[in-house]
Amino acid sequence: MKNIDSYTHVRGESVYLDDIPLVNGTLFASVYDSPVAHGKIKSLHLDEAMKMPGVVRIFTATDIPGENQIGGIIADEELLASTHVHFCGMPVALVIATSDEAAKAAVKKIKMEIEPLPIITDPREAKEKNELIIPPRTFQLGDTTTAWSKCDHIFEGQTETNGQEHLYIETQGAYAVPQENSAIRIYSSTQGPTQVQRSTARVLNMPMNYIEVDTTRLGGGFGGKEDQATTWGVLCALAAYHLKKPVKYSLHRMEDMRMTGKRHPYSSDFKIGLDKEYNILAYEAIFYQNAGAAADLSPAVLERTLFHCTNSYFIPNVKATAYSCRTNLPPNTAFRGFGGPQGMFVIEAAIAKAAEKLNISPIVIQQQNLLRTGDEFPYGQIAQSEANECWEKAVELYDLNKLQQEVTDYNSKNKLSKRGLALMPICFGISFTKTLMNQARALVHVYTDGSVGISTAGVEMGQGLNTKILQVAAAIFSINPERIKVNTTNTYRVANTSPTAASASSDLNGKATEIACLAILQRLKEVAAEEWKTEVGSVKIKEDWVFVNDKQTDWIWNKLVQTAFVKRVSLSEHAHYAPPGIWFDATKEKGHPFTYHVYGTAITTVTIDCLRGIYEVDSVKIVHDFGKSMNPIIDIGQCEGALVQGIGWMTMEEILYDKEGKLKSNALSTYKVPDIYSVPKEISIHFLETEKDNLAIFRSKAVGEPPLMYGIGAYFALHNAVKAFNPSAIISFDAPMTPEKVLMSLYQQ
Ligand code: MTE
Ligand code: HPA
Ligand code: MOS
């Protein structure tokens, strides 16, 4: 089944925040944000701005009726700076005017005097100064201290991974419209409608039931709107609350890039020990996460780095410690993979370093140590592994030997152009690592004409969630999908939602939908059973028709629904789903946090131009563990998109802050994302067939984030291509591997 949004997408008819028709009298907002990364506010001059044409009012922290607080995990983030600023881009004042242009023009007239304070941008420096968001955390398995003595080879090193700008096509934004009795409706481009609702209630000192958040869809979120859509929703609501007028704010691209957080940069240390057969006996890692100026989701992201620090390998002795370091950058936040990719890069670098020193292919070490079913993860969960299956299938299906031979041949024939190849196995845990977040609800109505309306906790952001929800209902009822409509995500219809994140939303919301549909179906079958004086078990609905004892009756779905209504049977259901069996004890750092894991292997080949340092990704050949995909078209799209996003992070997307904490790569002229020319020339995706049971909806495993980590393969393929040209190059593990870095390492002495 194709994505149900494709029709309106290609016609330009899909509704995003900026497409919502405006209510008469709507005002426009724009933020004045701090030009300085750290300091004490001495004075704020708003007079000039107030005199600008069209300006209605300017709000500051003193206008907040409730708490000036938007911190989620930790209450450490002000909505509007009161006495201090902690990062360049921190909102200080909110200008409201009769047009977007007027608001932006007025922002330029605001002046602020600041007493500067020391600026930290480097996480290791923050750690030295004890600027930590939370106490460090350590995951441990076995005993590394005794294991080192058993190792024949020990290697140490340092790695860096940079941040990543989300660059959702639709920038952040919100539109708040006052309702009667002081209630407020907020249209928000958010992955977390409840987050926006909860923060608005807190800031306005209002009960949550007066705040309605409604989301039709996002033009991409990628994690950037899990927590950080809140600011704009709350700011619009604050102005609407005071002015009793609708207020809209749709951020300019450069405002968005400057004010919002990104993927967390990490600096890390590793130590890896192997025996003679290249079994990894011990692994230690220390992660320094650059959290930015406030906690945001950093503690949860940090946790996932630890969960994925051994990727898809079994290592009997592990000790991994992670520090969440407070710096004067915009608070960094969720980004597809959520800390997992950062952890996985380090183990891959450790393996690459060991292989280089041992003068063997990293592939030997990778394969030797793949996780098997029954192996224990450092956090105590026992693996149900597909790592070997994916790896072996990839090697066989894509003929690894031949691919390697082609690279060798190419390199021996070409002087100024070199190829590199790398394998990248992945393993990603599905579930929010915070157990309580793993719950969702669905509200299903069957109308008297037989049409079906569904609302869930999940937000459509291009990942195809609504299509999958619709498929669930169509399959359970066994009716034509055209009878079904998935509605906007709305906190009045479905309450207390977790954000649409962690790749888990089709599982969570799909299963809630399944439960609701099954309950309605049961009641409908009872109506039919009564009519035909038979058992409920003898009644079936098949493709819109009622069957009794496997014989088709003259009742079509509509007739069944109408009869049920006449008999005063409920045609609506609200259902709740919480996956069973997951738990985690943070005092011991052990548990069973994930409902299941997703596995896969990618083979990546690249070609570099050894005169210019530029490169192309020739092919990425993947075997991916989809379980049993319920929508292969959507799932392939997710794989391709995530892969390219991962390659972008690893190769070309370079975030640059200067020492003063100012973002230099603040526009699309200075920040390069993959375009049509930089995607791999060939992407092959093979579905690993498994009949094993899992907790995914219809056994169709979550797919949103895991394939991003295949992109790490591009980094190591480039690494190998450089080595083919300059075998003596000592390449530091410093991602992204930009053309500049490639060029420098090609000619490194
Ligand atoms: N795909 C598109 N097109 N746009 C997005 O914003 N976000 C990704 C992924 N795929 C995203 C996407 C992220 S970060 C997550 S966590 C999942 O989708 C969330 O949706 P799911 O739980 O339905 O997979
Ligand atoms: N993944 C994604 N988003 C989250 C998580 C997680 O594990 N925890 C909290 N938000
Ligand atoms: Mo995705 S980073 O969990 O929104």
mmCIF file with all atom_site columns, C-alpha atoms in Angstrom, residues 33 171 251-260 663 666-670:
data_model
loop_
_atom_site.group_PDB
_atom_site.id
_atom_site.type_symbol
_atom_site.label_atom_id
_atom_site.label_alt_id
_atom_site.label_comp_id
_atom_site.label_asym_id
_atom_site.label_entity_id
_atom_site.label_seq_id
_atom_site.pdbx_PDB_ins_code
_atom_site.Cartn_x
_atom_site.Cartn_y
_atom_site.Cartn_z
_atom_site.occupancy
_atom_site.B_iso_or_equiv
_atom_site.pdbx_formal_charge
_atom_site.auth_seq_id
_atom_site.auth_comp_id
_atom_site.auth_asym_id
_atom_site.auth_atom_id
_atom_site.pdbx_PDB_model_num
ATOM 1  C CA . ASP A 1 33  ? 17.782 36.071 20.983 1.00 0.00 ? 33  ASP A CA 1
ATOM 2  C CA . THR A 1 171 ? 11.066 24.997 10.176 1.00 0.00 ? 171 THR A CA 1
ATOM 3  C CA . LEU A 1 251 ? 10.700 30.553 12.117 1.00 0.00 ? 251 LEU A CA 1
ATOM 4  C CA . HIS A 1 252 ? 12.975 31.793 9.382  1.00 0.00 ? 252 HIS A CA 1
ATOM 5  C CA . ARG A 1 253 ? 15.555 29.133 8.445  1.00 0.00 ? 253 ARG A CA 1
ATOM 6  C CA . MET A 1 254 ? 18.410 31.131 9.953  1.00 0.00 ? 254 MET A CA 1
ATOM 7  C CA . GLU A 1 255 ? 16.486 31.774 13.177 1.00 0.00 ? 255 GLU A CA 1
ATOM 8  C CA . ASP A 1 256 ? 15.869 28.067 13.400 1.00 0.00 ? 256 ASP A CA 1
ATOM 9  C CA . MET A 1 257 ? 19.490 27.099 12.753 1.00 0.00 ? 257 MET A CA 1
ATOM 10 C CA . ARG A 1 258 ? 20.756 29.679 15.247 1.00 0.00 ? 258 ARG A CA 1
ATOM 11 C CA . MET A 1 259 ? 18.338 29.122 18.126 1.00 0.00 ? 259 MET A CA 1
ATOM 12 C CA . THR A 1 260 ? 17.721 25.387 18.183 1.00 0.00 ? 260 THR A CA 1
ATOM 13 C CA . LEU A 1 663 ? 27.278 29.406 15.009 1.00 0.00 ? 663 LEU A CA 1
ATOM 14 C CA . ASN A 1 666 ? 24.255 29.177 10.133 1.00 0.00 ? 666 ASN A CA 1
ATOM 15 C CA . ALA A 1 667 ? 22.740 28.901 6.650  1.00 0.00 ? 667 ALA A CA 1
ATOM 16 C CA . LEU A 1 668 ? 22.544 26.509 3.740  1.00 0.00 ? 668 LEU A CA 1
ATOM 17 C CA . SER A 1 669 ? 25.435 28.322 2.072  1.00 0.00 ? 669 SER A CA 1
ATOM 18 C CA . THR A 1 670 ? 27.777 27.208 4.842  1.00 0.00 ? 670 THR A CA 1
#
